[in-house]
Short mmCIF file of C-alpha atoms in Angstrom, two decimals:
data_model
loop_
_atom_site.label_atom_id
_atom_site.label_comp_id
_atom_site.label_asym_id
_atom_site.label_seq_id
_atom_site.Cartn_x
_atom_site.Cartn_y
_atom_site.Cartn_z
CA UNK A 3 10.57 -5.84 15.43
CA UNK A 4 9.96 -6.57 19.29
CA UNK A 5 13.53 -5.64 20.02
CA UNK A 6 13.48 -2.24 18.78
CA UNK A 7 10.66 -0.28 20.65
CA UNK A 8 7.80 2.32 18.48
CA UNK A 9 7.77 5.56 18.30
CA UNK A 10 5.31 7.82 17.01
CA UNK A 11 6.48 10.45 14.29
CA UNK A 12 5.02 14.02 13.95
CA UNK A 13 5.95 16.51 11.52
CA UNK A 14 5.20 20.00 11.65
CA UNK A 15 4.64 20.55 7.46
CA UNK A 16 5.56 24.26 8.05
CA UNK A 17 6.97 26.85 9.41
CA UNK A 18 4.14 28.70 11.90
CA UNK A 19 1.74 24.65 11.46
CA UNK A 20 1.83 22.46 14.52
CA UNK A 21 2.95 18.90 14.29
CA UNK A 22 0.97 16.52 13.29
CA UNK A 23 0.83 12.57 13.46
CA UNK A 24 2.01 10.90 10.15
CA UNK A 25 2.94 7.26 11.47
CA UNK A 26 5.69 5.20 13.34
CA UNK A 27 8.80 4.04 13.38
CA UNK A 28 10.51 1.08 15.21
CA UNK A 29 14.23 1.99 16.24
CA UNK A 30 17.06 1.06 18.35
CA UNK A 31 16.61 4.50 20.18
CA UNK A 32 15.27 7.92 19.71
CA UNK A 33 18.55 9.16 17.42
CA UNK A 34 17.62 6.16 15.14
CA UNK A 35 14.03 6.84 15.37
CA UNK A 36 14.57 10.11 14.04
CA UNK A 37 16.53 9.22 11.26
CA UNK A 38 14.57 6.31 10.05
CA UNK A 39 11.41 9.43 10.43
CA UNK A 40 13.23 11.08 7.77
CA UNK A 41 13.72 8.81 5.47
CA UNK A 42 10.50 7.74 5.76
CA UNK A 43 7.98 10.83 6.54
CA UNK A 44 9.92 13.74 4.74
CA UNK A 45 11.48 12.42 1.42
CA UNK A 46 9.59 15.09 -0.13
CA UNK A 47 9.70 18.41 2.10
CA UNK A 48 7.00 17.11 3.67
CA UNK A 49 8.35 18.93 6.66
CA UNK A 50 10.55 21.62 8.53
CA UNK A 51 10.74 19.79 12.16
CA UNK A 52 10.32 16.36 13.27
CA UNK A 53 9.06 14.80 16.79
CA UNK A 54 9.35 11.25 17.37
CA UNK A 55 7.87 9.98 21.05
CA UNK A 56 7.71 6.33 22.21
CA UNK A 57 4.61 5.28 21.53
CA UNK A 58 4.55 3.54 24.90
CA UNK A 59 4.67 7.11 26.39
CA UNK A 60 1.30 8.07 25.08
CA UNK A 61 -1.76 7.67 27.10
CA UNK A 62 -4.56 7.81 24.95
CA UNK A 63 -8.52 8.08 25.43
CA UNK A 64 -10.01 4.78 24.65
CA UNK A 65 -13.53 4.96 22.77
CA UNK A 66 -15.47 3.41 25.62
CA UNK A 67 -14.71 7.02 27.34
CA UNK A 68 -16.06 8.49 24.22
CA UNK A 69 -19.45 9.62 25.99
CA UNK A 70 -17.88 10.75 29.26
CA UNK A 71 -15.15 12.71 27.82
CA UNK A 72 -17.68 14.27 24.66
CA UNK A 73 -20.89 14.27 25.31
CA UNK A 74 -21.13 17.14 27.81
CA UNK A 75 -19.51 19.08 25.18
CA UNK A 76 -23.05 18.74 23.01
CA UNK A 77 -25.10 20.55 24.81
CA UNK A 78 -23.08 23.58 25.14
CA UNK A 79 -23.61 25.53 21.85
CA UNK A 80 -23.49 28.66 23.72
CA UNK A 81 -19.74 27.97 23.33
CA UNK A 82 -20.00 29.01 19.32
CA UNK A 83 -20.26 32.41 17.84
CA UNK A 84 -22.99 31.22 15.58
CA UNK A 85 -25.16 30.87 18.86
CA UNK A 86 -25.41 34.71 19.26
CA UNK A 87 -28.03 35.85 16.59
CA UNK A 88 -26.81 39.85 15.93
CA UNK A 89 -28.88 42.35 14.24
CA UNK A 90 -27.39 43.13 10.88
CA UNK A 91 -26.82 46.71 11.25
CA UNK A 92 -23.99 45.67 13.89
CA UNK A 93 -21.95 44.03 10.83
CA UNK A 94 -19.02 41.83 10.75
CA UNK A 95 -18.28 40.59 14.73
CA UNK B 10 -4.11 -5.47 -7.14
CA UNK B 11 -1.17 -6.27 -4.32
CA UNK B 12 -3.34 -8.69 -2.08
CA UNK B 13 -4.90 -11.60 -4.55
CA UNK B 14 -7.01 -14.39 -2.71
CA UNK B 15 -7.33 -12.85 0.94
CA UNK B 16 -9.23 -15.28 2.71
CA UNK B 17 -12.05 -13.85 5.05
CA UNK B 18 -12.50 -17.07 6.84
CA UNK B 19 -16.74 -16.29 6.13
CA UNK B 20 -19.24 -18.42 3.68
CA UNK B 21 -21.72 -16.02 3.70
CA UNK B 22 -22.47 -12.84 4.50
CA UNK B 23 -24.47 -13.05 8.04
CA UNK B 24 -27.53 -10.57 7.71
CA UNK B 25 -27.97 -7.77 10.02
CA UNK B 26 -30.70 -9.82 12.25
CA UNK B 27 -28.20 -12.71 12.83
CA UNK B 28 -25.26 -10.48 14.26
CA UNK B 29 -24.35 -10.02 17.73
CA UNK B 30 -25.11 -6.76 18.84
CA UNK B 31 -21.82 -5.54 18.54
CA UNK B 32 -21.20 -7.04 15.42
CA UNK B 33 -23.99 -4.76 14.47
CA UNK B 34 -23.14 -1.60 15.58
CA UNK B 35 -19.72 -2.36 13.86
CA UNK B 36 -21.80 -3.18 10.33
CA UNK B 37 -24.34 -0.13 10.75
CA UNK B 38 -20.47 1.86 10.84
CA UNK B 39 -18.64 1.04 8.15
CA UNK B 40 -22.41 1.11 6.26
CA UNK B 41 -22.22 4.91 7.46
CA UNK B 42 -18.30 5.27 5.79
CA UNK B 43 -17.30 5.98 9.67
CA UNK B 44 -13.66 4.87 10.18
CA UNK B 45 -12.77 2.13 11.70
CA UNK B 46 -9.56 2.45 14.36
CA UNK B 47 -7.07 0.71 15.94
CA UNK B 48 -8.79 0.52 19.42
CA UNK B 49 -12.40 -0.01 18.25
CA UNK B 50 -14.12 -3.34 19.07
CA UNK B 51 -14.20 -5.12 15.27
CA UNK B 52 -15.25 -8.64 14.62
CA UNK B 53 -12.04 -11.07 14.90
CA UNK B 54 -12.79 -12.28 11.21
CA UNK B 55 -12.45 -8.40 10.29
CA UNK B 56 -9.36 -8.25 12.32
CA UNK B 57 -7.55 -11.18 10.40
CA UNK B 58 -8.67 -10.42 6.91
CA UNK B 59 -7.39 -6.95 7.37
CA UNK B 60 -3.95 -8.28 8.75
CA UNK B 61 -4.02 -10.95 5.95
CA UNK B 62 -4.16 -8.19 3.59
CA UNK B 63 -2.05 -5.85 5.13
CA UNK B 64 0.94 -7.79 5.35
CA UNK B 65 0.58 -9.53 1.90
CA UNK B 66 0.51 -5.90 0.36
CA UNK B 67 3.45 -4.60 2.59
CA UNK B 68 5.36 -8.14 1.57
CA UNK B 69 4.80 -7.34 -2.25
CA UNK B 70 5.70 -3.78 -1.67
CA UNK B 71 8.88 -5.41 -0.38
CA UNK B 72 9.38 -8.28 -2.77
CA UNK B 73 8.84 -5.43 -5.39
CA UNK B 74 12.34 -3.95 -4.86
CA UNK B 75 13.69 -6.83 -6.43
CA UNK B 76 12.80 -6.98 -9.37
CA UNK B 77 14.13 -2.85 -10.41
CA UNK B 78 16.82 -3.37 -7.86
CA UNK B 79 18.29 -5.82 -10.47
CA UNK B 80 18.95 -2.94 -12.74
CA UNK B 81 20.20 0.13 -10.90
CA UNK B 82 23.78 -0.95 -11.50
CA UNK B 83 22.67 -1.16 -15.17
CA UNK B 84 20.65 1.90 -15.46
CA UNK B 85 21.26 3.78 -18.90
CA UNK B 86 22.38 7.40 -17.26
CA UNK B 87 22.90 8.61 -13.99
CA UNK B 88 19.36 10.08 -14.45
CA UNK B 89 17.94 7.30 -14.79
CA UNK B 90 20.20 5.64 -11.83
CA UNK B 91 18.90 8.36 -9.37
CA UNK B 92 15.28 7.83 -10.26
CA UNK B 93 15.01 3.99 -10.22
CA UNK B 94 16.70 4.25 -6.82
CA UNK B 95 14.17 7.42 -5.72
CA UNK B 96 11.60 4.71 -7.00
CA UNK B 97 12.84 1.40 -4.71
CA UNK B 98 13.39 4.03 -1.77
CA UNK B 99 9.50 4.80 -1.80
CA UNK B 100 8.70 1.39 -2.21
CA UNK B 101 10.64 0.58 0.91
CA UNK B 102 9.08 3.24 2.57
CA UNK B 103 5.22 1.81 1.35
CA UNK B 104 5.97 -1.60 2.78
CA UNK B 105 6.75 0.55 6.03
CA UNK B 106 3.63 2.23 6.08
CA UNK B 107 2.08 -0.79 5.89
CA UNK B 108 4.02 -2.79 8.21
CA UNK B 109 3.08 -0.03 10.88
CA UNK B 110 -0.59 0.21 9.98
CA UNK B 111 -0.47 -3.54 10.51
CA UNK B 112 0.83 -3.84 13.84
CA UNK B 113 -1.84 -1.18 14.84
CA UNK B 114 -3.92 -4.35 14.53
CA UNK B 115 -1.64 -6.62 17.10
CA UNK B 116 0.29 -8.45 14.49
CA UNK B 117 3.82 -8.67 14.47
CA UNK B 118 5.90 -7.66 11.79
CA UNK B 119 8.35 -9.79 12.59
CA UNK B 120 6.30 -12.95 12.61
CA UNK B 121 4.81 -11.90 9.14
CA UNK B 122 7.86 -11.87 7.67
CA UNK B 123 8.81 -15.27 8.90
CA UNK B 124 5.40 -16.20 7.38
CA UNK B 125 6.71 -14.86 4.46
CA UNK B 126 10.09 -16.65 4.40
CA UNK B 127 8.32 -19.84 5.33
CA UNK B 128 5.86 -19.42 2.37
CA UNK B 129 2.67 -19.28 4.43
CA UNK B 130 1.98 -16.33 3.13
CA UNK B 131 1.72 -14.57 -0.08
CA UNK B 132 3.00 -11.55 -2.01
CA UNK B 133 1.76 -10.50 -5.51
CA UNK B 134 2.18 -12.74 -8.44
CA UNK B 135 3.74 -9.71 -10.52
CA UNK B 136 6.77 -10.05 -8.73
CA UNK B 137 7.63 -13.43 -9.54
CA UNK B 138 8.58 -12.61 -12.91
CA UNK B 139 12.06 -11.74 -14.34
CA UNK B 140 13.25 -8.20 -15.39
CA UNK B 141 15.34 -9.14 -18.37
CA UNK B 142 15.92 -5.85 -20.21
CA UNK B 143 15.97 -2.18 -19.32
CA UNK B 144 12.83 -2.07 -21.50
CA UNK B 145 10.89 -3.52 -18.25
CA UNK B 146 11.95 -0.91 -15.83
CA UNK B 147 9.50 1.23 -18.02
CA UNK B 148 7.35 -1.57 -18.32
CA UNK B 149 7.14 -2.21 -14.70
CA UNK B 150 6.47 1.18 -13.87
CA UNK B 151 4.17 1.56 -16.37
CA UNK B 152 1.83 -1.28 -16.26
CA UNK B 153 2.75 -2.68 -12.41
CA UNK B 154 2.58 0.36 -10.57
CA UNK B 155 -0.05 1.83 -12.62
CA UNK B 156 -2.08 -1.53 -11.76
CA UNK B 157 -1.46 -0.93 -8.00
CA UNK B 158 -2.82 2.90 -8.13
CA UNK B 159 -5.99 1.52 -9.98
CA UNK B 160 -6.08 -0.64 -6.82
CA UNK B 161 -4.78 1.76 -4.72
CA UNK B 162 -6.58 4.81 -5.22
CA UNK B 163 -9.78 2.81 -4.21
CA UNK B 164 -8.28 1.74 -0.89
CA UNK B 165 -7.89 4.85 -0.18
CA UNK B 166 -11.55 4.34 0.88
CA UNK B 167 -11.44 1.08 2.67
CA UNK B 168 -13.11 0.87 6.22
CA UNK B 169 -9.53 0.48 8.58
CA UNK B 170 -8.66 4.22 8.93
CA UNK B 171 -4.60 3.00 9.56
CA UNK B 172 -4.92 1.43 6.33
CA UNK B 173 -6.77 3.65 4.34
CA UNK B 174 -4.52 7.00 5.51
CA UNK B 175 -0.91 4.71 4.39
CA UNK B 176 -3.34 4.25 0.92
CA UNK B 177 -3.28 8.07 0.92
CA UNK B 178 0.08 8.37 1.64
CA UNK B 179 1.53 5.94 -1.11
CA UNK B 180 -0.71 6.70 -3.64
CA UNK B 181 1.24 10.38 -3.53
CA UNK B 182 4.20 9.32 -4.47
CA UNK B 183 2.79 6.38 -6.91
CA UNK B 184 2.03 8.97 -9.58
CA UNK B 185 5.91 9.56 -10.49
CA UNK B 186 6.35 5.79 -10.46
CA UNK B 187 3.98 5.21 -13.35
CA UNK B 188 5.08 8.76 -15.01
CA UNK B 189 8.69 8.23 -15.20
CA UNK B 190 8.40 4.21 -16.65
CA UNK B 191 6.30 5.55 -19.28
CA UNK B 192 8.43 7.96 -19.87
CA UNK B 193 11.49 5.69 -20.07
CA UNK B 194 9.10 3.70 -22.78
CA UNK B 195 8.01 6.93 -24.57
CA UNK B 196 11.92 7.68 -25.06
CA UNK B 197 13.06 4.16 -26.37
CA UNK B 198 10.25 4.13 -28.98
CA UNK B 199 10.90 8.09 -30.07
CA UNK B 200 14.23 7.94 -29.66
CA UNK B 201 15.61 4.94 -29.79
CA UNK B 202 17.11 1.89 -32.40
CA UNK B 203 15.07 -0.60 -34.23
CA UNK B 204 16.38 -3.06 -31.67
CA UNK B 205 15.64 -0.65 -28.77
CA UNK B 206 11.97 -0.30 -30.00
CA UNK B 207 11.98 -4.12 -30.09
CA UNK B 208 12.97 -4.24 -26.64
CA UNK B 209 10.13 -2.32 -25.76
CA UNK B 210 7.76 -4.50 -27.42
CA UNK B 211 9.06 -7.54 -26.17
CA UNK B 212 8.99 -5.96 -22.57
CA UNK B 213 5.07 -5.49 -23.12
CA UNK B 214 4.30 -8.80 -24.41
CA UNK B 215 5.96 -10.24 -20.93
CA UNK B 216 4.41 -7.87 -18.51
CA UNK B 217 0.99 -7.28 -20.16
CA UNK B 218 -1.07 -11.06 -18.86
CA UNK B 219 0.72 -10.87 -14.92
CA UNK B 220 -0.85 -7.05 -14.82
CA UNK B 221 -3.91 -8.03 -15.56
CA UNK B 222 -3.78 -10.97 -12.58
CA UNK B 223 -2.37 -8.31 -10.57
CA UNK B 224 -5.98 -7.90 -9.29
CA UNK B 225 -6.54 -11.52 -8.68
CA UNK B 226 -9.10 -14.31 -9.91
CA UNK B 227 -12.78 -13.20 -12.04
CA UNK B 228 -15.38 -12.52 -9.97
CA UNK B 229 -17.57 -15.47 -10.11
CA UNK B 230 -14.01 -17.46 -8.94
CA UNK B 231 -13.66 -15.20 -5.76
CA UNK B 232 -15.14 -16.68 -3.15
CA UNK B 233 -13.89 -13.84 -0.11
CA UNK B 234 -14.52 -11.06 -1.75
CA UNK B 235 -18.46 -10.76 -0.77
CA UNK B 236 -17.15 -10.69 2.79
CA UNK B 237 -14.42 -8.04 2.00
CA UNK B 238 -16.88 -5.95 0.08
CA UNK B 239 -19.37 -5.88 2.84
CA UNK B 240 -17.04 -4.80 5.63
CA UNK B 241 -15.68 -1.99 2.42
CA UNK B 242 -11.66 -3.69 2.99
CA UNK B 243 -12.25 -3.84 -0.98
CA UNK B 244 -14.02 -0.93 -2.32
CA UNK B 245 -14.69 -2.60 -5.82
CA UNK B 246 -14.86 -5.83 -7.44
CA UNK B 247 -11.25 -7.81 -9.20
CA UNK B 248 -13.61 -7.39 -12.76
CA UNK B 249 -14.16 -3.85 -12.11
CA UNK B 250 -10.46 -2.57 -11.42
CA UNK B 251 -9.03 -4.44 -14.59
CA UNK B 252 -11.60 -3.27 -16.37
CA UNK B 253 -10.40 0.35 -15.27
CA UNK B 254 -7.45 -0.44 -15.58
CA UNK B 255 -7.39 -1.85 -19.32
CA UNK B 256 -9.54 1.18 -20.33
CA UNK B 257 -7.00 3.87 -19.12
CA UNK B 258 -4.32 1.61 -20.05
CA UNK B 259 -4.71 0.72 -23.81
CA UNK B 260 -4.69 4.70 -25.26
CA UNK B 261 -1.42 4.78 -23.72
CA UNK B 262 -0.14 1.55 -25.49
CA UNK B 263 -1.36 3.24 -28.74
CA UNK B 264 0.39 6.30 -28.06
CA UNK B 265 3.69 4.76 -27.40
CA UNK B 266 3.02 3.13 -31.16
CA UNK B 267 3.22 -0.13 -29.22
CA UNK B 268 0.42 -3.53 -29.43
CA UNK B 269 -0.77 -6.11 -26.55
CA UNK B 270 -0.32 -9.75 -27.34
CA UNK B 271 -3.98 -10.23 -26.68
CA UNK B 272 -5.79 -10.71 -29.95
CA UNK B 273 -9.06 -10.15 -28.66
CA UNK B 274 -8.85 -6.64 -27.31
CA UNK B 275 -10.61 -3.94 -28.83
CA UNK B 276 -13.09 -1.65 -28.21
CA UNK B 277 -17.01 -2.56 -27.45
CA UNK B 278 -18.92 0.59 -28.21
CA UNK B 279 -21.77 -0.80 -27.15
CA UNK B 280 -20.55 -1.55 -23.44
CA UNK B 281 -18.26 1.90 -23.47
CA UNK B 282 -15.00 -0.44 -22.54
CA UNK B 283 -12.53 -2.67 -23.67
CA UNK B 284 -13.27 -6.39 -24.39
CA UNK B 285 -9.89 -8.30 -24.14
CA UNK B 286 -9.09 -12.29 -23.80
CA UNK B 287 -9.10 -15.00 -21.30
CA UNK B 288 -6.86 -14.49 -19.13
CA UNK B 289 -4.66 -17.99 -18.50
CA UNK B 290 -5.53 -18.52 -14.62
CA UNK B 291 -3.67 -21.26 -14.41
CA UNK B 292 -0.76 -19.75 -14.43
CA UNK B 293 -1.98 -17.07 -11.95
CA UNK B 294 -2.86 -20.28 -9.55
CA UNK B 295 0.65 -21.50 -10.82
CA UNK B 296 2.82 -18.25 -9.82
CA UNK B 297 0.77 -17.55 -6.56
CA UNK B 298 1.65 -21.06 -5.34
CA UNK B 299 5.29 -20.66 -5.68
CA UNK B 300 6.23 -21.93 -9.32
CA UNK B 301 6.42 -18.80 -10.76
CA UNK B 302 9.87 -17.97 -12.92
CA UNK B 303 11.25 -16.22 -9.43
CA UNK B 304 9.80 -17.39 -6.53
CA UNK B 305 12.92 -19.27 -5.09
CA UNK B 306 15.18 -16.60 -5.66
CA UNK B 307 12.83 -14.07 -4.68
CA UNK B 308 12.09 -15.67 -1.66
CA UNK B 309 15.85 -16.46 -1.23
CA UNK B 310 16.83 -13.06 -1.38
CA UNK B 311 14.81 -11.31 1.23
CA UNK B 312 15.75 -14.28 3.90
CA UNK B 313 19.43 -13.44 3.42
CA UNK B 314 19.02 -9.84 3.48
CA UNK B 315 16.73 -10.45 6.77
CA UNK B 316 19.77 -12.55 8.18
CA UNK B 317 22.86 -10.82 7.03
CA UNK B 318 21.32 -8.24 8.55
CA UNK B 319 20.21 -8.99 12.07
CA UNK B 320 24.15 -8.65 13.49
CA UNK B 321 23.17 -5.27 12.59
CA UNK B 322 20.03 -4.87 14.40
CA UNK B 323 21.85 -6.70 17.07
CA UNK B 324 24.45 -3.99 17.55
CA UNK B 325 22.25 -1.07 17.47
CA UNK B 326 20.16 -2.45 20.00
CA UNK B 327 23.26 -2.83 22.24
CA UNK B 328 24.92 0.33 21.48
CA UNK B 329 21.33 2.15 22.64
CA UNK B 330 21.37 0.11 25.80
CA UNK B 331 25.34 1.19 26.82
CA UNK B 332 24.24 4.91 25.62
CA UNK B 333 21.29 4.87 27.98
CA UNK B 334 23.30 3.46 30.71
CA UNK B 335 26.01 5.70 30.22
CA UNK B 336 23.32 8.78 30.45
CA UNK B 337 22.07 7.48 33.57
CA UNK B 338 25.38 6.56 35.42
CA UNK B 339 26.28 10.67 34.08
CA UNK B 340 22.80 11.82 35.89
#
C-alpha cells in the first residue's frame, strides 16, 4: 500500500469524550481515509465523530527522550493534591 | 490458532548473561509485562517473528472470507444473509487491524501479500477446506472462530502492544461470530428435517480434526515456540489452547445432541479434562504445504481479486492527485 499514504484514525466514543487513537488507515486521500475509518473503526457505534490525520504529519516523542521529557516531572509531587496532608476537621477539599 | 509454525529463527533460548545489554533490558521488559512499541529498540529476531506472525494471521483473516463468502448468495433467509455478510465484513476489518499493526513494525503490506500469492508464506490450514453445505456456516463459526478466540483471547496479552490492542479489538466482535454459527446449528438440529440434522452432523465430522490443528503441531514437535514463549508473542503452549479449547467445546456438541468422529474422547476425571485421539499430522503438514482440498483456488482467488482490482486503486490515486491540484491552482 505505498501508493496510498497512512493516516491515523481517532474517534471521539461520545458525545462530551475526546478523541482517541484506535488505528490507521491507508487511502487515496483524506475523503477516502475517512470512509474506509468508518467502515473499519465504527461498525458498532463505536463513535459520534471521526479524525483521520496523515500519519506523516505527526511528530512524535521518541523513547530515547523519555528521561528528558519525564523525569523532571518525578520529583515534583508537590504538583498532587495528595501532597498536602489536611487536618480532618477541614473535610472534603 | 491463526499463525501455525512461526519460525523464530533461534535454537535456544540465550540466557540472560549471554545477551547484549540491550537485548537485556528488552528481556528484563517483557519479563515485567511492560509493552513493547513500535519505536522501541527490540532484537531483529523479535522483530521478524512478530511480522511472521502478524501477517500470517492477517492473511488467514483474509483467506477466511472465502470460505462463508461461498454461501451468502445461498444463505437460508435474509437474516441469515445480513449476518454472514456482518460476519465477512469484520473479518475484513481483522485482517486490517492486523495489516496496520504490522507495518508499525516496517513491513509492507503490500510485499506480504505478494508473499502470500507467491506461497512463501502461510495462512491457517482451516481455510483450505471446502464449505459444502449451509450446515458449515454454523460449523465454521462455531468451531473455527471459536478456535481463534481460544487463541485470541490469550494474545490479547502478547508482548507487541500494536498487536496485542488489534487482539483486543477483534476479540470484541469474535463473540457474535461463534454465537450466531451455533445458533444456526442449534436451529437445524431443533428445528429442522432428518436430513437437515444430518447435515449438521456431517458438517461436524469435516470441521472437527482441522480445528483442532488450528493451533498447530504438539508441543514436543514445536521447535519455535520456546523462543515465542520467552519473548510472551505466545502466551500459552499449542497443547494447552486445544486442550481449552476441547474442554469448552465438547458440552456444547452434547447440547446440540450432536457426536465428534473421534472415538477416543471422553472425559478423564482424574486429569479434570478431555482425553481425545491422535490427531493425523500428516495431513496438517499436508494442508499447510499447499495440498490441502483448496489451496489453489484459495490462493487463486485472492490474486485475482488483488489484480482486478488495482485499476481501481489506480484511479483513486489519480483522481486525489487532480483534486489536490485543482485545490491548489483555486488557492
Amino acid at each position: 500500500m505505498a501508493d496510498w499514504p497512512l493516516y491515523e484514525v481517532f474517534v471521539r466514543s461520545k458525545h462530551g469524550l475526546n478523541h482517541k487513537h484506535v488505528g490507521s488507515v491507508h487511502a487515496a486521500d483524506a475523503e477516502m481515509a475517512m470512509e474506509n475509518a468508518r467502515d473499519l473503526y465504527t461498525r458498532r457505534n463505536e463513535g459520534v465523530s471521526i479524525w483521520v490525520v496523515p500519519s506523516a504529519a505527526i511528530a512524535a516523542s521518541s523513547p530515547d527522550e523519555k528521561e528528558v521529557l519525564f523525569d523532571p516531572a518525578d520529583d515534583k509531587v508537590y504538583r498532587h493534591a495528595s501532597f498536602y496532608k489536611l487536618p480532618d476537621e477541614v473535610g472534603h477539599m | 490458532m491463526y499463525a501455525q509454525l512461526v519460525e523464530t529463527g533461534a535454537k535456544r533460548l540465550k540466557t540472560l548473561e549471554e545477551m547484549s545489554p540491550e537485548e537485556r533490558e528488552f528481556q528484563l521488559k517483557v519479563d515485567a509485562e511492560t509493552k513493547i512499541e513500535a519505536k522501541n529498540w527490540m532484537p531483529e529476531g523479535y522483530r521478524k517473528t512478530l511480522v511472521r506472525q502478524i501477517s500470517q494471521h492477517a492473511h488467514s483473516e483474509v483467506v477466511g472470507m472465502l470460505p462463508e463468502g461461498n454461501w451468502v448468495t445461498r444463505a437460508p433467509s435474509l437474516k441469515r444473509k445480513l449476518q454472514l455478510m456482518a460476519k465477512i465484513q469484520d473479518e475484513a476489518g481483522h485482517g486490517l487491524y492486523l495489516y496496520s499493526a504490522m507495518e508499525t513494525l516496517g513491513a509492507d503490506r503490500d510485499e506480504e501479500i505478494d508473499k502470500l500469492h507467491a506461497g512463501t508464506v502461510k495462512y491457517s490450514s482451516i481455510f483450505n477446506y471446502p464449505t459444502l453445505s449451509w450446515a458449515d456456516m454454523g460449523t465454521v463459526g462455531w468451531l473455527v472462530d471459536g478456535a481463534a478466540i481460544v487463541n485470541q483471547v490469550v494474545l490479547q496479552r502478547t508482548s507487541y502492544g500494536p498487536y496485542s490492542r488489534a487482539m483486543i479489538r477483534i476479540c470484541k466482535e469474535e463473540s457474535f461470530h461463534q454465537r450466531q454459527g451455533y445458533q444456526i446449528l442449534l436451529d437445524m438440529m431443533r428445528e429442522g428435517t432428518e436430513e437437515q440434522k444430518e447435515m449438521v452432523q456431517d458438517s461436524i465430522n469435516r470441521f472437527w480434526w482441522p480445528s483442532l490443528m488450528m493451533f498447530g503441531p504438539s508441543d514436543d514437535q514445536s521447535p519455535n515456540s520456546q523462543q515465542s514463549m520467552a519473548w510472551k508473542i505466545k502466551r500459552k503452549s499449542n497443547d494447552e489452547l486445544r486442550q481449552m479449547f476441547i474442554d469448552q467445546t465438547v458440552p456444547q456438541l452434547e447440547f446440540l445432541g450432536c457426536t465428534a468422529p473421534d472415538p477416543d474422547l471422553k472425559w478423564n476425571e482424574e486429569r479434570g479434562h478431555y482425553d481425545f485421539g491422535e490427531i493425523d499430522w500428516q495431513e496438517f503438514y499436508d494442508v499447510l504445504k499447499g495440498n490441502g482440498p483448496c489451496n489453489k483456488e484459495r490462493i487463486e482467488t485472492r490474486k485475482n481479486a488483488i489484480d482486478g482490482g488495482a485499476w481501481v486503486r489506480e484511479a483513486a490515486k489519480v483522481y486525489a492527485e487532480k483534486k489536490q491540484q485543482k485545490q491548489q491552482n483555486a488557492a
